PDB file of C-alpha atoms in Angstrom:
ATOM      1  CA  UNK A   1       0.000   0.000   0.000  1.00  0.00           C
ATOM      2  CA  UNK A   2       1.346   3.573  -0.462  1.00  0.00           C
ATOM      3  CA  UNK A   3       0.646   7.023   0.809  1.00  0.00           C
ATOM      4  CA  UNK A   4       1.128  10.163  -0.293  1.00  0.00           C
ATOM      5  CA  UNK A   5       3.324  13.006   0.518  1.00  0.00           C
ATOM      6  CA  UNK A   6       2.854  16.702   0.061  1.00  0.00           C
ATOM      7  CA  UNK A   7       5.677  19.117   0.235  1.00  0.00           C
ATOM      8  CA  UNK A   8       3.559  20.641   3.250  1.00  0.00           C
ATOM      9  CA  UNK A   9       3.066  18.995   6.445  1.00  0.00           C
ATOM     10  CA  UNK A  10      -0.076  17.089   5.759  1.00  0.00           C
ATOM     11  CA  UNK A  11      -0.985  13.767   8.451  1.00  0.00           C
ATOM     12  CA  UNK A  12      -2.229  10.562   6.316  1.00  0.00           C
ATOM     13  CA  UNK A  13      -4.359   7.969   7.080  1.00  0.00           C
ATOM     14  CA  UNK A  14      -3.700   4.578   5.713  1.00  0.00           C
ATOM     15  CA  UNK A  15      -6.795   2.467   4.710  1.00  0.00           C
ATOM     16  CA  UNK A  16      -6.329  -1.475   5.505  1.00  0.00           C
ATOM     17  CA  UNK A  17      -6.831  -3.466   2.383  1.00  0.00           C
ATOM     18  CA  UNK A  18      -9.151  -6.120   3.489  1.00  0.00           C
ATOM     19  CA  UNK A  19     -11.259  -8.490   0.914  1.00  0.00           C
ATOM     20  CA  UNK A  20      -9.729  -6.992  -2.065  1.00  0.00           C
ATOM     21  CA  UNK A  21     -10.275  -8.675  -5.599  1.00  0.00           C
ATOM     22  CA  UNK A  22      -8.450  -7.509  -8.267  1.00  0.00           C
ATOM     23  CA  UNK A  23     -10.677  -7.988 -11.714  1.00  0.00           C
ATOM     24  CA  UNK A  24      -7.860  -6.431 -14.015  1.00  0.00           C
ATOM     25  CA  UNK A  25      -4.588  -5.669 -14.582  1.00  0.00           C
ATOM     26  CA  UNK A  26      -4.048  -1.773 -14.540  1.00  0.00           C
ATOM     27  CA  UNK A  27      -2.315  -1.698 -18.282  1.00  0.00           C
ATOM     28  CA  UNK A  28      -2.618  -4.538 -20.735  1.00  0.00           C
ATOM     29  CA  UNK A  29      -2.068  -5.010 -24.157  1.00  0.00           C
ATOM     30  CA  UNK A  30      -4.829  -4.017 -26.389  1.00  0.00           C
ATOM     31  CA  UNK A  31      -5.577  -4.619 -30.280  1.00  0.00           C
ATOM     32  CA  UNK A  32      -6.428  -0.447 -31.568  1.00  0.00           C
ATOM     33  CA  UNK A  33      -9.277  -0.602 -33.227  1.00  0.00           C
ATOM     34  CA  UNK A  34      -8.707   1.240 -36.910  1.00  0.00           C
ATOM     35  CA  UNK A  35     -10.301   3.896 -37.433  1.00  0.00           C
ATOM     36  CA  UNK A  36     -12.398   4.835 -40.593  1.00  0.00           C
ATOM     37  CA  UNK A  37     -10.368   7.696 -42.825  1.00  0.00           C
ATOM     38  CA  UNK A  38     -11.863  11.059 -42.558  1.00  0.00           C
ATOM     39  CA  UNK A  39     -11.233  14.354 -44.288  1.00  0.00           C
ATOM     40  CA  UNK A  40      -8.627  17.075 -42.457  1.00  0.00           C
ATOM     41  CA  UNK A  41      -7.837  14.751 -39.511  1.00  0.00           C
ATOM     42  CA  UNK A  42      -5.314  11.682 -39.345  1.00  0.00           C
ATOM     43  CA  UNK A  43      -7.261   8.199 -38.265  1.00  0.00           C
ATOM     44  CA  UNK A  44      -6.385   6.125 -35.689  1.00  0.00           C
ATOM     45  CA  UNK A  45      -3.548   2.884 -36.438  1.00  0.00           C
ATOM     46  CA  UNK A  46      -4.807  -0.094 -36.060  1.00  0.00           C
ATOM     47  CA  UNK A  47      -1.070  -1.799 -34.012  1.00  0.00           C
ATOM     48  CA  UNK A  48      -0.686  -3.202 -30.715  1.00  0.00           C
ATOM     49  CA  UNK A  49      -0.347  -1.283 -27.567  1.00  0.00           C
ATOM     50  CA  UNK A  50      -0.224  -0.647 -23.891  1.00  0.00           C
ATOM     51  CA  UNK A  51      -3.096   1.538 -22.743  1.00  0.00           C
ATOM     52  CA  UNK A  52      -1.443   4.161 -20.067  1.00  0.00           C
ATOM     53  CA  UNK A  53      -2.227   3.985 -16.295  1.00  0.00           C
ATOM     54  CA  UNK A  54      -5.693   6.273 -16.325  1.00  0.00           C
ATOM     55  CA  UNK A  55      -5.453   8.992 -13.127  1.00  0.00           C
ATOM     56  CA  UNK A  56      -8.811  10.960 -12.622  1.00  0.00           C
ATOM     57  CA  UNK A  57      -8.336  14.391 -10.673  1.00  0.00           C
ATOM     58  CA  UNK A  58     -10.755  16.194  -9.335  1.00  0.00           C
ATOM     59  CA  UNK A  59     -11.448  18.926  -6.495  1.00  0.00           C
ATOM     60  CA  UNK A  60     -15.113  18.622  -5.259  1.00  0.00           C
ATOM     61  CA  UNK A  61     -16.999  20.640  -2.320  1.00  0.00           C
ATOM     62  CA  UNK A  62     -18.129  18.587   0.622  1.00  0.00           C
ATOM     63  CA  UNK A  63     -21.939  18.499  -1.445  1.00  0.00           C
ATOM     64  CA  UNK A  64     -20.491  17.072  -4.527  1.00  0.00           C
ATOM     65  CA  UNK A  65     -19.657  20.047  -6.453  1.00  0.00           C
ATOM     66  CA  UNK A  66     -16.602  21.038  -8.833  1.00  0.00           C
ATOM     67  CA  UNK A  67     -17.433  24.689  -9.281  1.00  0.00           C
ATOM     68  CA  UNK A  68     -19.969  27.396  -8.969  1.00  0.00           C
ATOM     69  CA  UNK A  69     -22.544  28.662 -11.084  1.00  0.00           C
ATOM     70  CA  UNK A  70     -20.308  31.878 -11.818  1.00  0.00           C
ATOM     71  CA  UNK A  71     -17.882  32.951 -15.105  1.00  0.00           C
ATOM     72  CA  UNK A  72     -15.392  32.583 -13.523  1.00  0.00           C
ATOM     73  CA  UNK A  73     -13.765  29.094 -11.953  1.00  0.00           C
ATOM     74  CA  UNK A  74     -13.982  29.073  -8.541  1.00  0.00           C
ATOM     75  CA  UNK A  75     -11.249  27.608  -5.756  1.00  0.00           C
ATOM     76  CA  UNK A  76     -12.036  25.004  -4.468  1.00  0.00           C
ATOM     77  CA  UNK A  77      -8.168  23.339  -3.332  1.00  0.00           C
ATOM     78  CA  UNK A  78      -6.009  25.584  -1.557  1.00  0.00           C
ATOM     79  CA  UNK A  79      -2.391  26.461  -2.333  1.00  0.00           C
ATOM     80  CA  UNK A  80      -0.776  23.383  -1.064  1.00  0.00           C
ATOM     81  CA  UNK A  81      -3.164  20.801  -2.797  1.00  0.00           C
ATOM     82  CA  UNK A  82      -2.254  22.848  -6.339  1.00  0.00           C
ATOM     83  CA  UNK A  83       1.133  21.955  -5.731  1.00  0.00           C
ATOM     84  CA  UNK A  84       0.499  18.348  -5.496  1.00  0.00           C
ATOM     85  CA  UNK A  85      -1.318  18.924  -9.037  1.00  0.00           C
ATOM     86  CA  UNK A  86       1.633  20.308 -10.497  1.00  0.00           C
ATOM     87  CA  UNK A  87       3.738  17.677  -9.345  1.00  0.00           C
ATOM     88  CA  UNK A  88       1.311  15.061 -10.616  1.00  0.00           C
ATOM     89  CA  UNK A  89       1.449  16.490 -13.943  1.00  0.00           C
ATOM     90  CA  UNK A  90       4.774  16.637 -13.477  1.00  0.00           C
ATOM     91  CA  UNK A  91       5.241  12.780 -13.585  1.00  0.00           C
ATOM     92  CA  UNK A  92       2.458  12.346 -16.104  1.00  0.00           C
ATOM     93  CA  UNK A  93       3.347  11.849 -19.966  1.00  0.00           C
ATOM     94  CA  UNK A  94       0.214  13.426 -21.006  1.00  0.00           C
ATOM     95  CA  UNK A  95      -2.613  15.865 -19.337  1.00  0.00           C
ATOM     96  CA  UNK A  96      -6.346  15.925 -20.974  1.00  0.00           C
ATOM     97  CA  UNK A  97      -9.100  17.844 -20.014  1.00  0.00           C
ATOM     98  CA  UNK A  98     -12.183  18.449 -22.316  1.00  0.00           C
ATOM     99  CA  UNK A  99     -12.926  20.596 -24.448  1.00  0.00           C
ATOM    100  CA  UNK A 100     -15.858  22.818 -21.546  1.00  0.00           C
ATOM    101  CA  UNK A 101     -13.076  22.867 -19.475  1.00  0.00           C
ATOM    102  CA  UNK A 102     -10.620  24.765 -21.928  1.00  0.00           C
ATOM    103  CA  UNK A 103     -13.921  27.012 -22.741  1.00  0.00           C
ATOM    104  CA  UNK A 104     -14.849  27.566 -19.134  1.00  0.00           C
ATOM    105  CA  UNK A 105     -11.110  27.735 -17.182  1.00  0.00           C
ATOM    106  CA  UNK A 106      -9.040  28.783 -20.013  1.00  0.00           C
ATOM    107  CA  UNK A 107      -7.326  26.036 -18.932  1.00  0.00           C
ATOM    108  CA  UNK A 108      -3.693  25.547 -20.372  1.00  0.00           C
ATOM    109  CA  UNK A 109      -2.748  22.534 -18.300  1.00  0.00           C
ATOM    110  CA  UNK A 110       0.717  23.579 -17.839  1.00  0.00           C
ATOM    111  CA  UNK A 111       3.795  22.386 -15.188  1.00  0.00           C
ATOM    112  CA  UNK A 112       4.619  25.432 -13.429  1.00  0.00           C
ATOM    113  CA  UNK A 113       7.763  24.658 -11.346  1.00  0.00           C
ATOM    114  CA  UNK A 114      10.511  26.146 -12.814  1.00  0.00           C
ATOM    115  CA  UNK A 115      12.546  22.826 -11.046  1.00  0.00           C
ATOM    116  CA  UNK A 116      10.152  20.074 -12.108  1.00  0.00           C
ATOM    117  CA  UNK A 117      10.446  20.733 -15.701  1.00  0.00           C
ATOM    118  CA  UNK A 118      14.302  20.692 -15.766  1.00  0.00           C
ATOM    119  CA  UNK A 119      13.852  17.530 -13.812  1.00  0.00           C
ATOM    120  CA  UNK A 120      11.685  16.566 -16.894  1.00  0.00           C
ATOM    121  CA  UNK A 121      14.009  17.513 -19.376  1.00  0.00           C
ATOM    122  CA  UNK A 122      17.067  15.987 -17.080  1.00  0.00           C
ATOM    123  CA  UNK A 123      15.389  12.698 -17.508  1.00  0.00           C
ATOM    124  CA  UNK A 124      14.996  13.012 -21.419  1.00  0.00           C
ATOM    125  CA  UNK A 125      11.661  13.593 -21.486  1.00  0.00           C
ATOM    126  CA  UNK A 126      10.290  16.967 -23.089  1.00  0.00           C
ATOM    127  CA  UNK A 127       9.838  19.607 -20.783  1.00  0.00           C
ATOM    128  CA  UNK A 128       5.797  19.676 -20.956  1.00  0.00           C
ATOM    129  CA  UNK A 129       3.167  16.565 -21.009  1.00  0.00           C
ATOM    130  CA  UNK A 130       1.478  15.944 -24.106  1.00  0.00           C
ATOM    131  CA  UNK A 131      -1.583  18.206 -23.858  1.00  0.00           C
ATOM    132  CA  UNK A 132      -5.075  16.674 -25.500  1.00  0.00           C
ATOM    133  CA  UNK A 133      -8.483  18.087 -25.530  1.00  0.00           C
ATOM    134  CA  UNK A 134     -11.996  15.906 -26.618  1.00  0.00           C
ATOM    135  CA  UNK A 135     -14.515  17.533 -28.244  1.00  0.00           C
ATOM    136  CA  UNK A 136     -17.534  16.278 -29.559  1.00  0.00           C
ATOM    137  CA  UNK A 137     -18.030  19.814 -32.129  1.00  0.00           C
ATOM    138  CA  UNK A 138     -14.699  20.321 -33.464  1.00  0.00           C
ATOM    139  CA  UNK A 139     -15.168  23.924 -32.732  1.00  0.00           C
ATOM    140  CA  UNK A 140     -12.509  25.285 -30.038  1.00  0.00           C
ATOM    141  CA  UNK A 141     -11.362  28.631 -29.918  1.00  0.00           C
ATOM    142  CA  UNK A 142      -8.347  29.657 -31.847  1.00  0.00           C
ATOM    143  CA  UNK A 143      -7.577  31.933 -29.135  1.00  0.00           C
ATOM    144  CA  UNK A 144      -7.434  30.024 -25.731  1.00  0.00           C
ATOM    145  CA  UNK A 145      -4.433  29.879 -23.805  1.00  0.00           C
ATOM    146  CA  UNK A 146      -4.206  26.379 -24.201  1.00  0.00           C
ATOM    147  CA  UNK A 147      -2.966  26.569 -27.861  1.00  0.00           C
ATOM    148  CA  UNK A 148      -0.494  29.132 -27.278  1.00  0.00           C
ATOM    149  CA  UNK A 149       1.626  27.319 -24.687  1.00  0.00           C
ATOM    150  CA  UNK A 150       3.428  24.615 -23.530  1.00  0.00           C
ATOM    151  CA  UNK A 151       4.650  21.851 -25.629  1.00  0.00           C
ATOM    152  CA  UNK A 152       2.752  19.217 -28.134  1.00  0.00           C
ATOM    153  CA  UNK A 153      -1.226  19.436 -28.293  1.00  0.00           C
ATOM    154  CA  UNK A 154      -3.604  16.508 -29.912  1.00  0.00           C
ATOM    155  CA  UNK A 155      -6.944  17.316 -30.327  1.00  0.00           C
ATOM    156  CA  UNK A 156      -9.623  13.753 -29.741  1.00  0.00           C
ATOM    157  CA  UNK A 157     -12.621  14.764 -32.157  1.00  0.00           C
ATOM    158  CA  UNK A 158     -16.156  13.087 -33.267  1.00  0.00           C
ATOM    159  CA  UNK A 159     -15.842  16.119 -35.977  1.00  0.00           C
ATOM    160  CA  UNK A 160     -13.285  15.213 -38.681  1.00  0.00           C
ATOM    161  CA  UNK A 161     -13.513  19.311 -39.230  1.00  0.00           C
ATOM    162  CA  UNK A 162     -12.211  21.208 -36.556  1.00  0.00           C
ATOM    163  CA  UNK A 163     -11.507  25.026 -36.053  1.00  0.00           C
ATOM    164  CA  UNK A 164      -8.125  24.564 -34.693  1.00  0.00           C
ATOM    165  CA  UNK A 165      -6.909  22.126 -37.085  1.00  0.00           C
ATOM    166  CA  UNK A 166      -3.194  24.749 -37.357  1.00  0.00           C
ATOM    167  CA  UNK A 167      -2.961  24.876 -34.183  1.00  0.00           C
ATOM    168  CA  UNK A 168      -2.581  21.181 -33.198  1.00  0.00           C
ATOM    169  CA  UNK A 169      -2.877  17.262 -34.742  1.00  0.00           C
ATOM    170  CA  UNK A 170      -6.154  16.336 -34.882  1.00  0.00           C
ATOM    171  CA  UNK A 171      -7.709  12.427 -34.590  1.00  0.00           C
ATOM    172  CA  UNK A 172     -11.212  11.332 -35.140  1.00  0.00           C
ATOM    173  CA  UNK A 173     -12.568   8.862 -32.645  1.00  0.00           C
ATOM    174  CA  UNK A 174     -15.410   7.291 -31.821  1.00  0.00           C
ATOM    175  CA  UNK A 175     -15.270   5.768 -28.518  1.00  0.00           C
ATOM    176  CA  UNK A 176     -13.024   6.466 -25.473  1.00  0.00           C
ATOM    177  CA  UNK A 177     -10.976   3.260 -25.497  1.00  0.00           C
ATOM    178  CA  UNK A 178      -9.734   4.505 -28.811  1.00  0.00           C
ATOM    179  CA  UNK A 179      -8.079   7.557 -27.121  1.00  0.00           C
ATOM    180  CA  UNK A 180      -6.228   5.521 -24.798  1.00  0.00           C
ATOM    181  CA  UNK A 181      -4.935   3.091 -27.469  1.00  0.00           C
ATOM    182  CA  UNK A 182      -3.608   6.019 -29.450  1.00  0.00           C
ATOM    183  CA  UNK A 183      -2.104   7.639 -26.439  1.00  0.00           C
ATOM    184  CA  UNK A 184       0.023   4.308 -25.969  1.00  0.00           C
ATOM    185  CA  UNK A 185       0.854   3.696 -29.271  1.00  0.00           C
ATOM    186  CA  UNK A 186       2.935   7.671 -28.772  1.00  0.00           C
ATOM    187  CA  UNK A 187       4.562   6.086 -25.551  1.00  0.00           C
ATOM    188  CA  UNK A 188       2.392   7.297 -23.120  1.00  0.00           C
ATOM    189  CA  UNK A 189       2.025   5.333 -19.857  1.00  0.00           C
ATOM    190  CA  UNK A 190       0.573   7.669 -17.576  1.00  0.00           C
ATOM    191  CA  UNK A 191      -2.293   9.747 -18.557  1.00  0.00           C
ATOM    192  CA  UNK A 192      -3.901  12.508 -15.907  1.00  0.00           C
ATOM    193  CA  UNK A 193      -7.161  13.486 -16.507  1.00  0.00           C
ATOM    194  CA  UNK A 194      -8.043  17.013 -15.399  1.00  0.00           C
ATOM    195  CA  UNK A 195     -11.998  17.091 -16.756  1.00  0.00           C
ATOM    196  CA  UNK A 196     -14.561  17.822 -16.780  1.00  0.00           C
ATOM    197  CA  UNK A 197     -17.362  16.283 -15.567  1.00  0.00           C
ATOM    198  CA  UNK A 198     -18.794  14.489 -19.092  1.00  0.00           C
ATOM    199  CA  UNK A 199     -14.932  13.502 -19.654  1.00  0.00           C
ATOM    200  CA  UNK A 200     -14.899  12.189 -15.937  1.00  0.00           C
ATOM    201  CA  UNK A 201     -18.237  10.062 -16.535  1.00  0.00           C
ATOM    202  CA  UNK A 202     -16.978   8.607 -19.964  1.00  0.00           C
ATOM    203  CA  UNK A 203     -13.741   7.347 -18.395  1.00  0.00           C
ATOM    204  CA  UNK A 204     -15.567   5.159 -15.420  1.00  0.00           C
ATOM    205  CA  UNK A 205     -18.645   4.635 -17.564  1.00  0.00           C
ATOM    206  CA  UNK A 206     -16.330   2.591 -19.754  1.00  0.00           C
ATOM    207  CA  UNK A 207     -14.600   1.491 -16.826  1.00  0.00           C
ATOM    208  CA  UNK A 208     -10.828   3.355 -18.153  1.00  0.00           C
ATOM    209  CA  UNK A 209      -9.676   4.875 -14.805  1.00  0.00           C
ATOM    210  CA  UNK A 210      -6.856   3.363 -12.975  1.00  0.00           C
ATOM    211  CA  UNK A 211      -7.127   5.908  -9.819  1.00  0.00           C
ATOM    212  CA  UNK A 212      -9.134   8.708  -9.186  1.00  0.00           C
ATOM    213  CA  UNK A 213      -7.899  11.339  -7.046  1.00  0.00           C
ATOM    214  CA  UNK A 214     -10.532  13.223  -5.018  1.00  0.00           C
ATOM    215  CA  UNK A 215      -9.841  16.224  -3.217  1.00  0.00           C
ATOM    216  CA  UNK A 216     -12.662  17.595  -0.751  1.00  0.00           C
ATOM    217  CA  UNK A 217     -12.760  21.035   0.220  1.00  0.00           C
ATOM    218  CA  UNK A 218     -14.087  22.253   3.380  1.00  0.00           C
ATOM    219  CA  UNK A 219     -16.931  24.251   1.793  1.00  0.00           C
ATOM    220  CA  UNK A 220     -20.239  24.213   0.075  1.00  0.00           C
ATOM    221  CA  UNK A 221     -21.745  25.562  -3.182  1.00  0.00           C
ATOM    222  CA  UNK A 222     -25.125  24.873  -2.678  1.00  0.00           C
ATOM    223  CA  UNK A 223     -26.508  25.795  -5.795  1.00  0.00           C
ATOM    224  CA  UNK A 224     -28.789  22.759  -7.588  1.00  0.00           C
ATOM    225  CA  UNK A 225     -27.547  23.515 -11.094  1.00  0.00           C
ATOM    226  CA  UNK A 226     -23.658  23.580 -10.075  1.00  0.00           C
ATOM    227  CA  UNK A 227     -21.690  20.939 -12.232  1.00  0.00           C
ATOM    228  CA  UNK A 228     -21.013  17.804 -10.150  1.00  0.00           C
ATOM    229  CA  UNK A 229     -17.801  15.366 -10.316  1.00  0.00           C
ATOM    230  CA  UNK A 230     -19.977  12.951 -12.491  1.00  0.00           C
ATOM    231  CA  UNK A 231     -22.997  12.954 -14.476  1.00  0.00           C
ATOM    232  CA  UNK A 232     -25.858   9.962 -13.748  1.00  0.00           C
ATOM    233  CA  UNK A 233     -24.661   7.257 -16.109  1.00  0.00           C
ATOM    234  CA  UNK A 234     -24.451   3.155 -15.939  1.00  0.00           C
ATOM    235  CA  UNK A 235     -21.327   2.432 -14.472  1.00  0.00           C
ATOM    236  CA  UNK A 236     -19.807  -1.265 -14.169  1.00  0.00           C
ATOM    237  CA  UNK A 237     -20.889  -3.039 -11.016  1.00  0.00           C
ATOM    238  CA  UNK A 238     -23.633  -0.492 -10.714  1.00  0.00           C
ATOM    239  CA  UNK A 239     -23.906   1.210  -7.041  1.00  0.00           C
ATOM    240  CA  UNK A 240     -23.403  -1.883  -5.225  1.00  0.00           C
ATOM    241  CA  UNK A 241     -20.152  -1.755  -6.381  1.00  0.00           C
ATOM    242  CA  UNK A 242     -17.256  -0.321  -3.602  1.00  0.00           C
ATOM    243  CA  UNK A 243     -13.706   0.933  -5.243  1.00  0.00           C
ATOM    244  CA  UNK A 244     -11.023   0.019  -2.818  1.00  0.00           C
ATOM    245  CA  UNK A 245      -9.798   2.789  -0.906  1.00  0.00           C
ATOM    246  CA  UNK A 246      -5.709   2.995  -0.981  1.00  0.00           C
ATOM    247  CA  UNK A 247      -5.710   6.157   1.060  1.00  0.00           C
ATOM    248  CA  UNK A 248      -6.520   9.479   2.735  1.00  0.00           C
ATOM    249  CA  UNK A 249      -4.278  12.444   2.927  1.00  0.00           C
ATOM    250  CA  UNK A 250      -4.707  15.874   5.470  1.00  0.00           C
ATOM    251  CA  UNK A 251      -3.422  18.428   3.137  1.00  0.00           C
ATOM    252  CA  UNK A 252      -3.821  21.477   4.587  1.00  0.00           C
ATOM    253  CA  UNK A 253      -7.965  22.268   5.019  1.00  0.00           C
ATOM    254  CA  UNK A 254      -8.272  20.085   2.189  1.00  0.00           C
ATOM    255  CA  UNK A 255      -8.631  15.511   2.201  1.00  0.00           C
ATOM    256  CA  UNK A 256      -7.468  13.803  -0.393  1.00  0.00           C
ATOM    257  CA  UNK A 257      -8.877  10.622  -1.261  1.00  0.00           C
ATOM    258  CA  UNK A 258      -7.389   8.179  -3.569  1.00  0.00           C
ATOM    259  CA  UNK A 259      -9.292   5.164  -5.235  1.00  0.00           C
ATOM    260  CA  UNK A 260      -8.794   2.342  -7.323  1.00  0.00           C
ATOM    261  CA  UNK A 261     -11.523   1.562  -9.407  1.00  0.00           C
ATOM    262  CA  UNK A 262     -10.954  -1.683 -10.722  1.00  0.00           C
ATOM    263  CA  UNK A 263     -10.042  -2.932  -7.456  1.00  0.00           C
ATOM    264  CA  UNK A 264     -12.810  -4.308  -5.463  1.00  0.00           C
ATOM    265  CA  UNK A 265     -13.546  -3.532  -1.792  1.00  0.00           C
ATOM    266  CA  UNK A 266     -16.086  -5.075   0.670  1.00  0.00           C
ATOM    267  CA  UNK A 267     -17.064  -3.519   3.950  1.00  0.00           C
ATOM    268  CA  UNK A 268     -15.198  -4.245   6.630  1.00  0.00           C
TER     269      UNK A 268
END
């Protein structure tokens, strides 16, 4: 079992691991499914491939909400808990977040630290994570931050025409698994995934995520309409079904939960 650390004094709770089945591996092999041809975007290979280690991360309210109904995104971590982020991107090969949550945030998805990208680039590794969007419209602003930063961008579109088609490489899909078999046929083997919440219910929907990362803040939004962490969907094993918990971290005002989803846990 393993904990986590946080460059700020944080106190962790370890969860037992009691009754634990473990259904699958957390990478495999996979077959890519090949993807039909379309017009202004580059299909999908059809070759062999480890699918990368699937990290959900999320910061939610203590009633279940990842923002407010304002324009602007609202704080829900604290200072401490960001930095954690940053290193977890960090040690990531790639970053996605949809495409509402490049609209909404202006999100670029960057690694700050000054000392984690040399540390990146030490390693051989390029000094950003590949940075990918989904989008079911093809139609992204030219002008968010995202595309204006950072290092290599793919864009994950049901729209073979996209408006941002000279700004980054573009690949039609049609179902999520397809993303991750593309992602590990360009070497990636660890894949964060910052967002939002129709992203977050197609990864466990399909049952993709290795770990998701929840981080509760002591607060609530209270609004009925606020966006939520997931949206009501079938997910495998249905609500009977209990993610092992591997454990709990005190960082600052802020716990940090971390689950593994195809793990299974019974009550102790």
């Amino acid at each position: 079992m393993s904990t986590t650390t946080t460059n700020s004094p944080a106190r962790t709770v370890t969860a037992r691991r009691n009754n634990i089945l473990t259904e699958n591996p957390l990478s495999r092999p996979y077959e890519v499914n090949a993807a039909r041809p379309a017009t202004g975007s580059t299909p999908l290979r059809s070759v062999p491939v480890t699918r990368p280690h699937v990290l959900l991360s999320v910061a939610v309210s203590l009633d279940g909400h990842i923002d407010d109904r304002g324009t602007e995104r609202f704080p829900l971590s604290n200072s401490a808990d960001f930095d954690e982020i940053d290193r977890l991107r960090a040690e990531s090969d790639a970053i996605l977040a949809g495409a509402e949550t490049l609209r909404r945030d202006n999100a670029r998805l960057l690694v700050y630290s000054d000392e984690r990208r040399a540390a990146r680039i030490a390693a051989g590794k390029p000094e950003y994570p590949l940075r990918a969007t989904v989008t079911r419209s093809g139609d992204l602003d030219p002008e968010l931050r995202f595309w204006h930063c950072g290092g290599d961008r793919v864009v994950y579109s049901r729209n073979p025409s996209t408006t941002v088609g000279h700004l980054a490489e573009t690949k039609t899909f049609s179902e999520f698994p397809e993303i991750l078999d593309d992602l590990g046929a360009r070497g990636v083997r660890k894949l964060m995934v910052e967002g939002g919440t129709s992203i977050h219910t197609a990864f466990l929907a399909a049952g993709l995520a290795d770990e998701i990362r929840v981080a509760v803040a002591p607060m609530l939004i209270g609004q009925a309409t606020a966006p939520r962490f997931v949206n009501p969907a079938e997910f495998p094993g249905g609500p009977a079904r209990r993610f092992h918990l591997e454990d709990v971290t005190k960082v600052g005002d802020v716990a940090v939960l971390r689950y593994f989803p195809k793990v299974t846990s019974a009550p102790a």
